[in-house]
C-alpha cells in the first residue's frame, strides 16, 4: 500500500517503506485505503467475542506497556483487554504518579521500558504531540500507539467511530455527519473529522458556540460550522456528541451548563430534523442533561454501547497491524544482516 | 593591567559598504589605536602590522544585534557569555544587546556591570545589557533606571514578559523617559497569550495546540503606542510578528510617534507551517505566523518601517527541547544565521545590499542611540569582513554557539564572515580548514 | 501484502469432472466412516477459503441438517511473527455450540499440516468437541507436522516448487502453479 499523500511528515514517521503501520499516532496523513484496511481487519476481530476462549495467539510473547500519563480507566481498560485478547503480556504504568514525580524525565522512563524489551507503548498524555515525541525517540523495536494526546489526536477512538458508522450506514460518501460540542478542546473531534473527510464524507458539520470552535475550522478541516443545533442536524445521518469537560463550564467558554443544554443539548425533539434513521454517538462518558438527554442516550438511535464493543475489535486490529509490521521489518533486518 | 594598544591593520582590496554615509566603493581601510584612520590610500608613513586580503569580500561595520541571550548569569547549563560572544564574533557581530531575563535579573547595576565586565574580559564582543523596567521583571515595582543607565544599560526592556498592569507600564515608560532611555517592548498581551504555544490558526487548530491570536500582539501594540504618545517615551517594538502590527507601526510613525521596531530574522523566513508535526526547533515567541504575515514583515522591512533585523538568539541545552511540545522551551540559536539570512533577503529581492547591511549596522545603532555602526574616519574600528558568495552548511561542526537548537540545522547558507574586528583587534578569523 | 513477484506458470491439474468425481468419493467415504463411528449428526466446518468451497459440496452431498461452519485461521497462523497480519481476515462462523459435537473439518489441500494445526486451535477456543474427522480434497507430500486425514479425494506426489490451488466456486478446478 503506497497511496499515502506525499510530503506529509506523519507518513514518514508512521509508515514503513512498504506502507505498513509502524506507529499509530494520528489519522492525518493516512490514506483512505489505510483506513478501509483497518476497518476491514477489525471485522475479523469482532468474531473473537463469540469464542468460548476469547483470545487469539497473535501477540503471544509480546509485551505491551500502557503508558498513561493522564488517568483514564476506561480507555486503559479497553486497550488492556484488547492486548490480552491478542495474548500479549500487559504492563500498566500510571506514570504521573510514579517516575516523573521523582524527577525522572519522560525519556528516562522510555529507556527503562525499552530495556525490558517492551514491544509496544500505548500512550495517553495530556500534552498535544506527546505520542509523536515518544515515537521519534523510541528504540526501533518499539511501536507507539496514541491513546490520546492533549487536544491533538485520539486515532483509535476515531477509527472505532468510523467502524460503528460503517456498520450502520455502509458507504461513507453520501453521508451527512454532525459533530456537536467542544471541538476546540477535543482530540476525538479532530480524529473523527480527519477520518470522515479521508473516507469521503463531503458534508461534515460542527455545531457549537463560537468559543468552542477552533480558529479557521472551516478552511483547516473542510467542514461547515453551525451555531444552531436544529439547523445543524437537519437531514444528517449521524450525530456525534462530544464530551464537555467540567472545567469548561465555569464561565470561561460557556456561561453555564443550563444555557449550554438549552442551546446545544441533544433532545428527541431537536433530533427530529435529522434523518429518521440517524444514529447518535458519544465517545463517553456522557454528562446526562448537559450534552444530551437520557432519553436520547438510551433511546433507539443511540449506538453508544456498540461503540464500546467495537472499540475492542478496532484496537485489536490496530495493535496487531503494528506488531505485525514490526515483526516483518525485524525479519527483513535480520535477513539483510545475514 | 592594561592591554597593549590595538595593532595597525590594513584591510585591502575589499568592497567597503558603510550605509550611514552612503559609501559603497572598492577601498582599503586602515585601522590604528582601535579607530579607522584612513580609507583608500594609507596615511603617510603608515606601516601596518598586519594586512588582511579582502579580495572579493565586503568590508562593513561590525554587526549590531538588538537581542541575543547569553544565558549568563544563571543559566550556564545552556550557554555562557564566553561561548556566545565567541559565536557572535564568528557571526560578524561586534555589539549585542542582551535582555534582562537572566538570573538574577538585570535590575541592579551590579548585574549589569558583571555582564559587561565578563564580556570585556573575554573580549570577543561588546555586550550591552538591557536593564529591566521593573524590579525582578515582576511587573509591579519600577527598577532603578538611572542607576542602570549609569552602569552601562543603554536601553530598558521587559524581555518577553509583558507587563500585565497598564498603569505600571505607563509609569515605567514615563520614568524611563525622564532619563531619555528607549524602552524595548515585546508587544504581547499577557492574558490573550496566556498558555498559548503557536499562532492561532490552521496549524494550532489541526495539532490541537493552544494558540496565540494575532490580537495578542495588536492589542499590546495599540496599548503601548497610546502610552508612548501619552508619556512622550521612546519605545521600540522588539520582534513584530503580524501584518496588522506592522500597519499600526507605519501609521504611528507617520503621525510622528517616537517608535521604532525590529524583526527577528527567522520571522522573515518561517511560518506556522514550519511548526507542523511538532517541530521543537521552530517553537518561538512570538510565534511563527502565516505566509501573509511573513510577506507583510518583509514588506515593512523593505519600506524601512522596520529598521533592524536581529537574531533573538536563545541557545538551549538538548534537554530543553527533549519533551512533548507543550513542555519545551521556546527560542532558536540564531547568532550564526543572522547575517546569512539577512543577505538572503538581498537574493530574494527584498532589500538592496546596502539596505541589508544598514539593517544590521547603523540602523540598530540609531535605536541604541550609539555612535557605532559606521566606518567614517575616526570611527570605532568595529569591522566585519564577509565573503558574500561563500556557501557553507550550518551543523554541529560549524556552529560555535553552545545551543544547536535551530530549524536551519544542516541547511546550506550563503555568506560567511572571514574576519571580525572589535576595537581594532581581530577577534575572529575564519580558519582555512573548512568543515562541510 | 506480500507481492508474488516470481513468474508463475499456471496449468489445469484436475478439471471439473475429476474434482466432482473426487468429491463423490469423499462423500461416500465420509458417510461410511460416520456410520462406522456411530456419528449421526456431524457438524461440518470448512477452512477459509478453499476448504469452505469443498465443504459446501460435501455438505450438500451428505444433506446435513446443521448449517455449515467456517473457520478463519489468520489469527492462529504460526508465520505471523514472520510476515505480519494476513490481509484478508474473515470472521470465523460456527452456527451452533461445538461442545461434545462430532466435527468434520474440511480443507482443500493438505501439505505441511500447519493450517490444520492452527484450525484445531481455533476450534478448541470455541469449545471442546467430542471428535474431529479430517476430510481433504488433495493430500500431497511435504508434511511437517504429524497430521493425517481420515478421508481423501486425491493423493499426489509433487515436485518442490509445485503448488496446488483450488478455484471455484463453480466449476471447481484444481490448478497447478509452478514457480520458475
mmCIF file of C-alpha atoms in Angstrom, chain B residues 91-406:
data_model
loop_
_atom_site.group_PDB
_atom_site.id
_atom_site.type_symbol
_atom_site.label_atom_id
_atom_site.label_comp_id
_atom_site.label_asym_id
_atom_site.label_seq_id
_atom_site.Cartn_x
_atom_site.Cartn_y
_atom_site.Cartn_z
ATOM 1 C CA UNK B 91 28.980 35.749 13.070
ATOM 2 C CA UNK B 92 30.417 39.235 12.474
ATOM 3 C CA UNK B 93 28.563 40.683 15.460
ATOM 4 C CA UNK B 94 30.617 43.166 17.461
ATOM 5 C CA UNK B 95 27.866 44.586 19.687
ATOM 6 C CA UNK B 96 24.883 42.832 21.086
ATOM 7 C CA UNK B 97 22.149 43.756 23.453
ATOM 8 C CA UNK B 98 21.097 41.105 25.963
ATOM 9 C CA UNK B 99 17.625 41.165 27.501
ATOM 10 C CA UNK B 100 17.306 41.344 31.281
ATOM 11 C CA UNK B 101 15.811 37.876 31.894
ATOM 12 C CA UNK B 102 18.986 36.475 33.404
ATOM 13 C CA UNK B 103 19.068 35.023 36.891
ATOM 14 C CA UNK B 104 19.422 37.308 38.749
ATOM 15 C CA UNK B 105 17.521 39.731 36.552
ATOM 16 C CA UNK B 106 19.370 42.769 35.205
ATOM 17 C CA UNK B 107 17.638 45.153 37.579
ATOM 18 C CA UNK B 108 20.653 46.333 39.552
ATOM 19 C CA UNK B 109 23.913 47.988 38.483
ATOM 20 C CA UNK B 110 25.826 45.024 39.894
ATOM 21 C CA UNK B 111 24.335 42.517 37.455
ATOM 22 C CA UNK B 112 24.717 44.904 34.523
ATOM 23 C CA UNK B 113 28.346 45.516 35.389
ATOM 24 C CA UNK B 114 29.030 41.827 35.915
ATOM 25 C CA UNK B 115 27.794 41.039 32.426
ATOM 26 C CA UNK B 116 29.705 43.883 30.774
ATOM 27 C CA UNK B 117 32.900 43.112 32.604
ATOM 28 C CA UNK B 118 32.741 39.384 31.948
ATOM 29 C CA UNK B 119 32.292 40.114 28.240
ATOM 30 C CA UNK B 120 35.157 42.612 28.323
ATOM 31 C CA UNK B 121 37.424 40.066 29.949
ATOM 32 C CA UNK B 122 36.952 37.612 27.097
ATOM 33 C CA UNK B 123 36.964 40.411 24.546
ATOM 34 C CA UNK B 124 35.023 38.717 21.712
ATOM 35 C CA UNK B 125 32.091 41.122 21.537
ATOM 36 C CA UNK B 126 30.697 44.141 23.281
ATOM 37 C CA UNK B 127 27.712 43.230 25.401
ATOM 38 C CA UNK B 128 25.117 45.875 26.153
ATOM 39 C CA UNK B 129 22.798 44.736 28.906
ATOM 40 C CA UNK B 130 19.207 45.929 28.659
ATOM 41 C CA UNK B 131 18.024 46.909 32.112
ATOM 42 C CA UNK B 132 14.760 45.626 33.434
ATOM 43 C CA UNK B 133 11.885 48.105 33.516
ATOM 44 C CA UNK B 134 10.602 46.641 36.756
ATOM 45 C CA UNK B 135 12.155 45.032 39.761
ATOM 46 C CA UNK B 136 12.726 41.336 39.144
ATOM 47 C CA UNK B 137 10.733 41.553 35.884
ATOM 48 C CA UNK B 138 7.728 41.168 38.154
ATOM 49 C CA UNK B 139 5.796 43.974 36.503
ATOM 50 C CA UNK B 140 4.922 45.789 39.689
ATOM 51 C CA UNK B 141 7.725 47.994 41.015
ATOM 52 C CA UNK B 142 9.933 50.265 38.891
ATOM 53 C CA UNK B 143 13.626 49.466 38.774
ATOM 54 C CA UNK B 144 16.385 51.991 39.466
ATOM 55 C CA UNK B 145 16.644 53.095 35.864
ATOM 56 C CA UNK B 146 19.053 55.969 36.386
ATOM 57 C CA UNK B 147 21.480 53.663 38.147
ATOM 58 C CA UNK B 148 21.106 51.073 35.402
ATOM 59 C CA UNK B 149 21.855 53.709 32.771
ATOM 60 C CA UNK B 150 24.924 54.747 34.700
ATOM 61 C CA UNK B 151 26.016 51.088 34.911
ATOM 62 C CA UNK B 152 26.001 50.797 31.144
ATOM 63 C CA UNK B 153 22.479 49.782 30.178
ATOM 64 C CA UNK B 154 21.727 51.799 27.018
ATOM 65 C CA UNK B 155 18.085 50.730 26.959
ATOM 66 C CA UNK B 156 15.396 49.222 29.157
ATOM 67 C CA UNK B 157 13.346 46.176 28.458
ATOM 68 C CA UNK B 158 10.969 43.689 29.963
ATOM 69 C CA UNK B 159 12.366 40.747 27.966
ATOM 70 C CA UNK B 160 9.416 38.762 26.664
ATOM 71 C CA UNK B 161 7.378 39.004 29.839
ATOM 72 C CA UNK B 162 4.752 41.633 29.133
ATOM 73 C CA UNK B 163 3.747 43.980 31.945
ATOM 74 C CA UNK B 164 0.177 42.992 32.642
ATOM 75 C CA UNK B 165 -0.836 46.105 34.540
ATOM 76 C CA UNK B 166 -1.275 49.022 32.161
ATOM 77 C CA UNK B 167 -0.758 51.590 34.871
ATOM 78 C CA UNK B 168 2.613 50.083 35.774
ATOM 79 C CA UNK B 169 3.504 50.115 32.081
ATOM 80 C CA UNK B 170 2.575 53.763 31.833
ATOM 81 C CA UNK B 171 4.651 54.719 34.887
ATOM 82 C CA UNK B 172 7.614 52.667 33.677
ATOM 83 C CA UNK B 173 7.587 54.425 30.291
ATOM 84 C CA UNK B 174 7.234 57.808 31.940
ATOM 85 C CA UNK B 175 10.058 57.194 34.360
ATOM 86 C CA UNK B 176 12.323 55.888 31.586
ATOM 87 C CA UNK B 177 11.538 58.998 29.528
ATOM 88 C CA UNK B 178 12.868 61.096 32.388
ATOM 89 C CA UNK B 179 16.333 59.793 31.512
ATOM 90 C CA UNK B 180 15.783 59.697 27.760
ATOM 91 C CA UNK B 181 16.044 55.903 27.761
ATOM 92 C CA UNK B 182 14.435 53.891 25.000
ATOM 93 C CA UNK B 183 12.179 51.053 26.139
ATOM 94 C CA UNK B 184 12.308 47.752 24.256
ATOM 95 C CA UNK B 185 8.849 46.244 24.355
ATOM 96 C CA UNK B 186 7.848 42.775 23.291
ATOM 97 C CA UNK B 187 4.277 43.508 22.277
ATOM 98 C CA UNK B 188 2.162 40.727 23.684
ATOM 99 C CA UNK B 189 -0.993 40.922 25.735
ATOM 100 C CA UNK B 190 -0.352 38.803 28.804
ATOM 101 C CA UNK B 191 -3.903 37.462 29.042
ATOM 102 C CA UNK B 192 -4.583 36.833 25.370
ATOM 103 C CA UNK B 193 -1.332 34.929 25.013
ATOM 104 C CA UNK B 194 -1.594 33.050 28.310
ATOM 105 C CA UNK B 195 -0.928 29.351 27.758
ATOM 106 C CA UNK B 196 -0.505 29.822 24.018
ATOM 107 C CA UNK B 197 2.191 27.967 22.107
ATOM 108 C CA UNK B 198 1.770 28.631 18.400
ATOM 109 C CA UNK B 199 -0.040 31.046 16.132
ATOM 110 C CA UNK B 200 -3.783 30.673 16.499
ATOM 111 C CA UNK B 201 -4.599 29.485 13.019
ATOM 112 C CA UNK B 202 -4.660 26.414 10.875
ATOM 113 C CA UNK B 203 -1.726 24.678 12.495
ATOM 114 C CA UNK B 204 -2.891 25.254 16.070
ATOM 115 C CA UNK B 205 -6.309 24.040 15.029
ATOM 116 C CA UNK B 206 -5.017 20.896 13.383
ATOM 117 C CA UNK B 207 -2.451 19.999 16.024
ATOM 118 C CA UNK B 208 -4.681 20.915 18.954
ATOM 119 C CA UNK B 209 -2.060 23.268 20.381
ATOM 120 C CA UNK B 210 -3.237 26.314 22.328
ATOM 121 C CA UNK B 211 -2.996 29.327 20.037
ATOM 122 C CA UNK B 212 -1.696 32.861 20.442
ATOM 123 C CA UNK B 213 -4.069 35.081 18.485
ATOM 124 C CA UNK B 214 -2.916 37.947 16.294
ATOM 125 C CA UNK B 215 -4.781 40.212 18.697
ATOM 126 C CA UNK B 216 -2.314 39.328 21.475
ATOM 127 C CA UNK B 217 0.176 41.428 19.502
ATOM 128 C CA UNK B 218 -2.094 44.132 18.103
ATOM 129 C CA UNK B 219 -3.769 44.832 21.445
ATOM 130 C CA UNK B 220 -0.341 45.309 23.021
ATOM 131 C CA UNK B 221 0.908 47.469 20.145
ATOM 132 C CA UNK B 222 -2.182 49.650 20.431
ATOM 133 C CA UNK B 223 -1.776 49.969 24.185
ATOM 134 C CA UNK B 224 1.915 50.755 24.029
ATOM 135 C CA UNK B 225 1.524 53.266 21.178
ATOM 136 C CA UNK B 226 -1.150 55.071 23.175
ATOM 137 C CA UNK B 227 1.086 55.109 26.234
ATOM 138 C CA UNK B 228 4.075 56.318 24.196
ATOM 139 C CA UNK B 229 2.018 59.217 22.893
ATOM 140 C CA UNK B 230 0.667 59.959 26.343
ATOM 141 C CA UNK B 231 4.070 59.871 28.040
ATOM 142 C CA UNK B 232 6.380 61.014 25.257
ATOM 143 C CA UNK B 233 8.566 57.957 25.891
ATOM 144 C CA UNK B 234 10.675 56.460 23.117
ATOM 145 C CA UNK B 235 9.598 52.892 22.535
ATOM 146 C CA UNK B 236 10.991 50.162 20.375
ATOM 147 C CA UNK B 237 8.909 47.134 19.450
ATOM 148 C CA UNK B 238 11.075 44.073 19.770
ATOM 149 C CA UNK B 239 10.189 41.316 17.322
ATOM 150 C CA UNK B 240 6.983 42.093 15.492
ATOM 151 C CA UNK B 241 5.225 39.077 14.036
ATOM 152 C CA UNK B 242 1.958 40.164 12.440
ATOM 153 C CA UNK B 243 0.963 42.098 9.330
ATOM 154 C CA UNK B 244 -1.570 44.076 11.306
ATOM 155 C CA UNK B 245 1.031 45.255 13.816
ATOM 156 C CA UNK B 246 3.337 46.447 11.040
ATOM 157 C CA UNK B 247 0.474 48.517 9.628
ATOM 158 C CA UNK B 248 -0.168 50.050 13.052
ATOM 159 C CA UNK B 249 3.543 50.771 13.375
ATOM 160 C CA UNK B 250 3.700 52.508 9.995
ATOM 161 C CA UNK B 251 0.642 54.566 10.813
ATOM 162 C CA UNK B 252 2.083 55.655 14.178
ATOM 163 C CA UNK B 253 5.444 56.530 12.663
ATOM 164 C CA UNK B 254 3.707 58.591 10.006
ATOM 165 C CA UNK B 255 1.980 60.510 12.807
ATOM 166 C CA UNK B 256 5.364 61.195 14.344
ATOM 167 C CA UNK B 257 5.211 58.871 17.354
ATOM 168 C CA UNK B 258 8.719 58.104 18.659
ATOM 169 C CA UNK B 259 8.548 54.424 17.866
ATOM 170 C CA UNK B 260 10.852 52.007 16.088
ATOM 171 C CA UNK B 261 10.640 48.278 15.552
ATOM 172 C CA UNK B 262 12.715 45.269 14.651
ATOM 173 C CA UNK B 263 12.006 41.775 13.471
ATOM 174 C CA UNK B 264 13.718 38.509 14.275
ATOM 175 C CA UNK B 265 15.392 37.133 11.151
ATOM 176 C CA UNK B 266 13.555 33.797 11.344
ATOM 177 C CA UNK B 267 10.192 35.566 11.144
ATOM 178 C CA UNK B 268 11.130 36.617 7.609
ATOM 179 C CA UNK B 269 11.712 33.022 6.544
ATOM 180 C CA UNK B 270 9.494 30.675 8.524
ATOM 181 C CA UNK B 271 5.751 30.385 9.038
ATOM 182 C CA UNK B 272 3.376 28.418 11.237
ATOM 183 C CA UNK B 273 3.749 25.545 8.782
ATOM 184 C CA UNK B 274 7.310 25.034 9.990
ATOM 185 C CA UNK B 275 5.947 24.069 13.421
ATOM 186 C CA UNK B 276 3.678 21.481 11.885
ATOM 187 C CA UNK B 277 4.241 17.988 13.227
ATOM 188 C CA UNK B 278 5.569 19.411 16.467
ATOM 189 C CA UNK B 279 8.955 20.663 15.226
ATOM 190 C CA UNK B 280 10.609 21.614 18.516
ATOM 191 C CA UNK B 281 13.274 23.845 16.955
ATOM 192 C CA UNK B 282 10.675 26.054 15.288
ATOM 193 C CA UNK B 283 8.950 26.878 18.576
ATOM 194 C CA UNK B 284 9.472 30.613 19.141
ATOM 195 C CA UNK B 285 7.727 33.521 20.834
ATOM 196 C CA UNK B 286 6.169 35.496 19.312
ATOM 197 C CA UNK B 287 5.022 32.517 17.296
ATOM 198 C CA UNK B 288 5.697 31.980 13.618
ATOM 199 C CA UNK B 289 2.604 33.222 11.854
ATOM 200 C CA UNK B 290 1.067 32.956 8.427
ATOM 201 C CA UNK B 291 2.584 33.364 4.994
ATOM 202 C CA UNK B 292 0.779 36.689 4.557
ATOM 203 C CA UNK B 293 2.236 37.896 7.864
ATOM 204 C CA UNK B 294 5.679 36.866 6.663
ATOM 205 C CA UNK B 295 5.194 38.760 3.424
ATOM 206 C CA UNK B 296 3.968 41.842 5.320
ATOM 207 C CA UNK B 297 7.006 41.747 7.608
ATOM 208 C CA UNK B 298 9.270 41.560 4.563
ATOM 209 C CA UNK B 299 7.407 44.481 3.002
ATOM 210 C CA UNK B 300 7.748 46.522 6.210
ATOM 211 C CA UNK B 301 11.475 45.786 6.205
ATOM 212 C CA UNK B 302 11.707 46.784 2.531
ATOM 213 C CA UNK B 303 9.853 50.056 3.144
ATOM 214 C CA UNK B 304 12.038 50.897 6.125
ATOM 215 C CA UNK B 305 9.207 50.810 8.653
ATOM 216 C CA UNK B 306 11.015 48.071 10.489
ATOM 217 C CA UNK B 307 14.572 49.343 10.800
ATOM 218 C CA UNK B 308 16.507 46.469 12.309
ATOM 219 C CA UNK B 309 16.793 42.728 11.924
ATOM 220 C CA UNK B 310 18.018 40.841 14.934
ATOM 221 C CA UNK B 311 18.795 37.290 15.888
ATOM 222 C CA UNK B 312 16.675 36.869 19.033
ATOM 223 C CA UNK B 313 19.315 34.293 19.862
ATOM 224 C CA UNK B 314 18.206 31.793 22.516
ATOM 225 C CA UNK B 315 20.628 28.899 22.917
ATOM 226 C CA UNK B 316 19.340 25.827 24.737
ATOM 227 C CA UNK B 317 20.738 22.594 26.066
ATOM 228 C CA UNK B 318 19.338 19.462 24.401
ATOM 229 C CA UNK B 319 17.036 18.659 27.326
ATOM 230 C CA UNK B 320 15.154 21.925 26.843
ATOM 231 C CA UNK B 321 13.828 20.592 23.538
ATOM 232 C CA UNK B 322 13.527 16.914 24.504
ATOM 233 C CA UNK B 323 9.954 16.796 25.727
ATOM 234 C CA UNK B 324 6.436 16.818 24.339
ATOM 235 C CA UNK B 325 5.822 20.093 22.503
ATOM 236 C CA UNK B 326 3.937 21.970 25.250
ATOM 237 C CA UNK B 327 6.812 21.342 27.674
ATOM 238 C CA UNK B 328 9.733 22.502 25.552
ATOM 239 C CA UNK B 329 11.339 25.914 25.854
ATOM 240 C CA UNK B 330 10.970 28.487 23.085
ATOM 241 C CA UNK B 331 13.746 30.005 21.022
ATOM 242 C CA UNK B 332 16.296 29.466 18.308
ATOM 243 C CA UNK B 333 20.077 29.515 18.491
ATOM 244 C CA UNK B 334 20.344 32.259 15.893
ATOM 245 C CA UNK B 335 23.540 34.309 16.062
ATOM 246 C CA UNK B 336 25.139 32.362 13.265
ATOM 247 C CA UNK B 337 22.209 32.629 10.880
ATOM 248 C CA UNK B 338 21.620 36.376 11.324
ATOM 249 C CA UNK B 339 23.969 37.505 8.564
ATOM 250 C CA UNK B 340 23.303 34.737 6.005
ATOM 251 C CA UNK B 341 19.542 35.121 6.386
ATOM 252 C CA UNK B 342 19.739 38.895 6.043
ATOM 253 C CA UNK B 343 21.886 38.501 2.914
ATOM 254 C CA UNK B 344 19.287 36.046 1.616
ATOM 255 C CA UNK B 345 16.821 38.957 1.635
ATOM 256 C CA UNK B 346 19.067 40.595 -0.960
ATOM 257 C CA UNK B 347 18.957 37.454 -3.104
ATOM 258 C CA UNK B 348 15.173 37.361 -2.624
ATOM 259 C CA UNK B 349 14.895 40.951 -3.875
ATOM 260 C CA UNK B 350 13.534 42.350 -0.598
ATOM 261 C CA UNK B 351 16.462 44.644 0.165
ATOM 262 C CA UNK B 352 19.439 46.095 -1.658
ATOM 263 C CA UNK B 353 22.784 45.000 -0.282
ATOM 264 C CA UNK B 354 23.273 48.426 1.284
ATOM 265 C CA UNK B 355 19.856 48.303 2.939
ATOM 266 C CA UNK B 356 20.561 44.837 4.238
ATOM 267 C CA UNK B 357 23.831 45.955 5.821
ATOM 268 C CA UNK B 358 22.082 49.003 7.274
ATOM 269 C CA UNK B 359 19.548 46.704 8.967
ATOM 270 C CA UNK B 360 22.443 45.118 10.861
ATOM 271 C CA UNK B 361 24.632 48.183 11.491
ATOM 272 C CA UNK B 362 23.754 51.874 11.501
ATOM 273 C CA UNK B 363 20.008 51.387 11.976
ATOM 274 C CA UNK B 364 20.197 49.258 15.116
ATOM 275 C CA UNK B 365 22.919 51.659 16.299
ATOM 276 C CA UNK B 366 20.430 54.501 15.958
ATOM 277 C CA UNK B 367 17.867 52.570 18.018
ATOM 278 C CA UNK B 368 20.509 52.125 20.729
ATOM 279 C CA UNK B 369 21.476 55.788 20.358
ATOM 280 C CA UNK B 370 25.021 54.532 19.747
ATOM 281 C CA UNK B 371 27.808 56.161 17.760
ATOM 282 C CA UNK B 372 28.895 52.829 16.329
ATOM 283 C CA UNK B 373 27.651 51.051 13.253
ATOM 284 C CA UNK B 374 29.549 53.068 10.643
ATOM 285 C CA UNK B 375 33.088 53.334 9.224
ATOM 286 C CA UNK B 376 33.958 57.017 8.821
ATOM 287 C CA UNK B 377 37.420 58.304 9.651
ATOM 288 C CA UNK B 378 37.918 58.256 13.405
ATOM 289 C CA UNK B 379 35.011 55.844 13.932
ATOM 290 C CA UNK B 380 35.496 52.945 16.361
ATOM 291 C CA UNK B 381 37.235 50.137 14.476
ATOM 292 C CA UNK B 382 34.460 47.547 14.639
ATOM 293 C CA UNK B 383 34.626 45.847 11.265
ATOM 294 C CA UNK B 384 33.251 42.739 9.673
ATOM 295 C CA UNK B 385 34.707 41.236 6.506
ATOM 296 C CA UNK B 386 32.278 38.994 4.676
ATOM 297 C CA UNK B 387 32.678 36.648 1.750
ATOM 298 C CA UNK B 388 29.155 37.118 0.369
ATOM 299 C CA UNK B 389 29.277 34.156 -2.001
ATOM 300 C CA UNK B 390 30.751 31.552 0.281
ATOM 301 C CA UNK B 391 28.361 28.660 0.737
ATOM 302 C CA UNK B 392 28.561 26.700 3.969
ATOM 303 C CA UNK B 393 26.478 24.325 5.981
ATOM 304 C CA UNK B 394 25.189 25.066 9.460
ATOM 305 C CA UNK B 395 25.812 21.978 11.562
ATOM 306 C CA UNK B 396 27.263 20.840 14.852
ATOM 307 C CA UNK B 397 30.787 21.196 13.424
ATOM 308 C CA UNK B 398 30.385 24.704 12.056
ATOM 309 C CA UNK B 399 28.281 26.128 14.901
ATOM 310 C CA UNK B 400 30.103 27.910 17.682
ATOM 311 C CA UNK B 401 27.140 28.597 19.904
ATOM 312 C CA UNK B 402 26.571 26.149 22.715
ATOM 313 C CA UNK B 403 22.974 25.797 21.534
ATOM 314 C CA UNK B 404 22.306 23.667 18.453
ATOM 315 C CA UNK B 405 18.586 24.393 18.542
ATOM 316 C CA UNK B 406 17.884 25.824 15.127
#
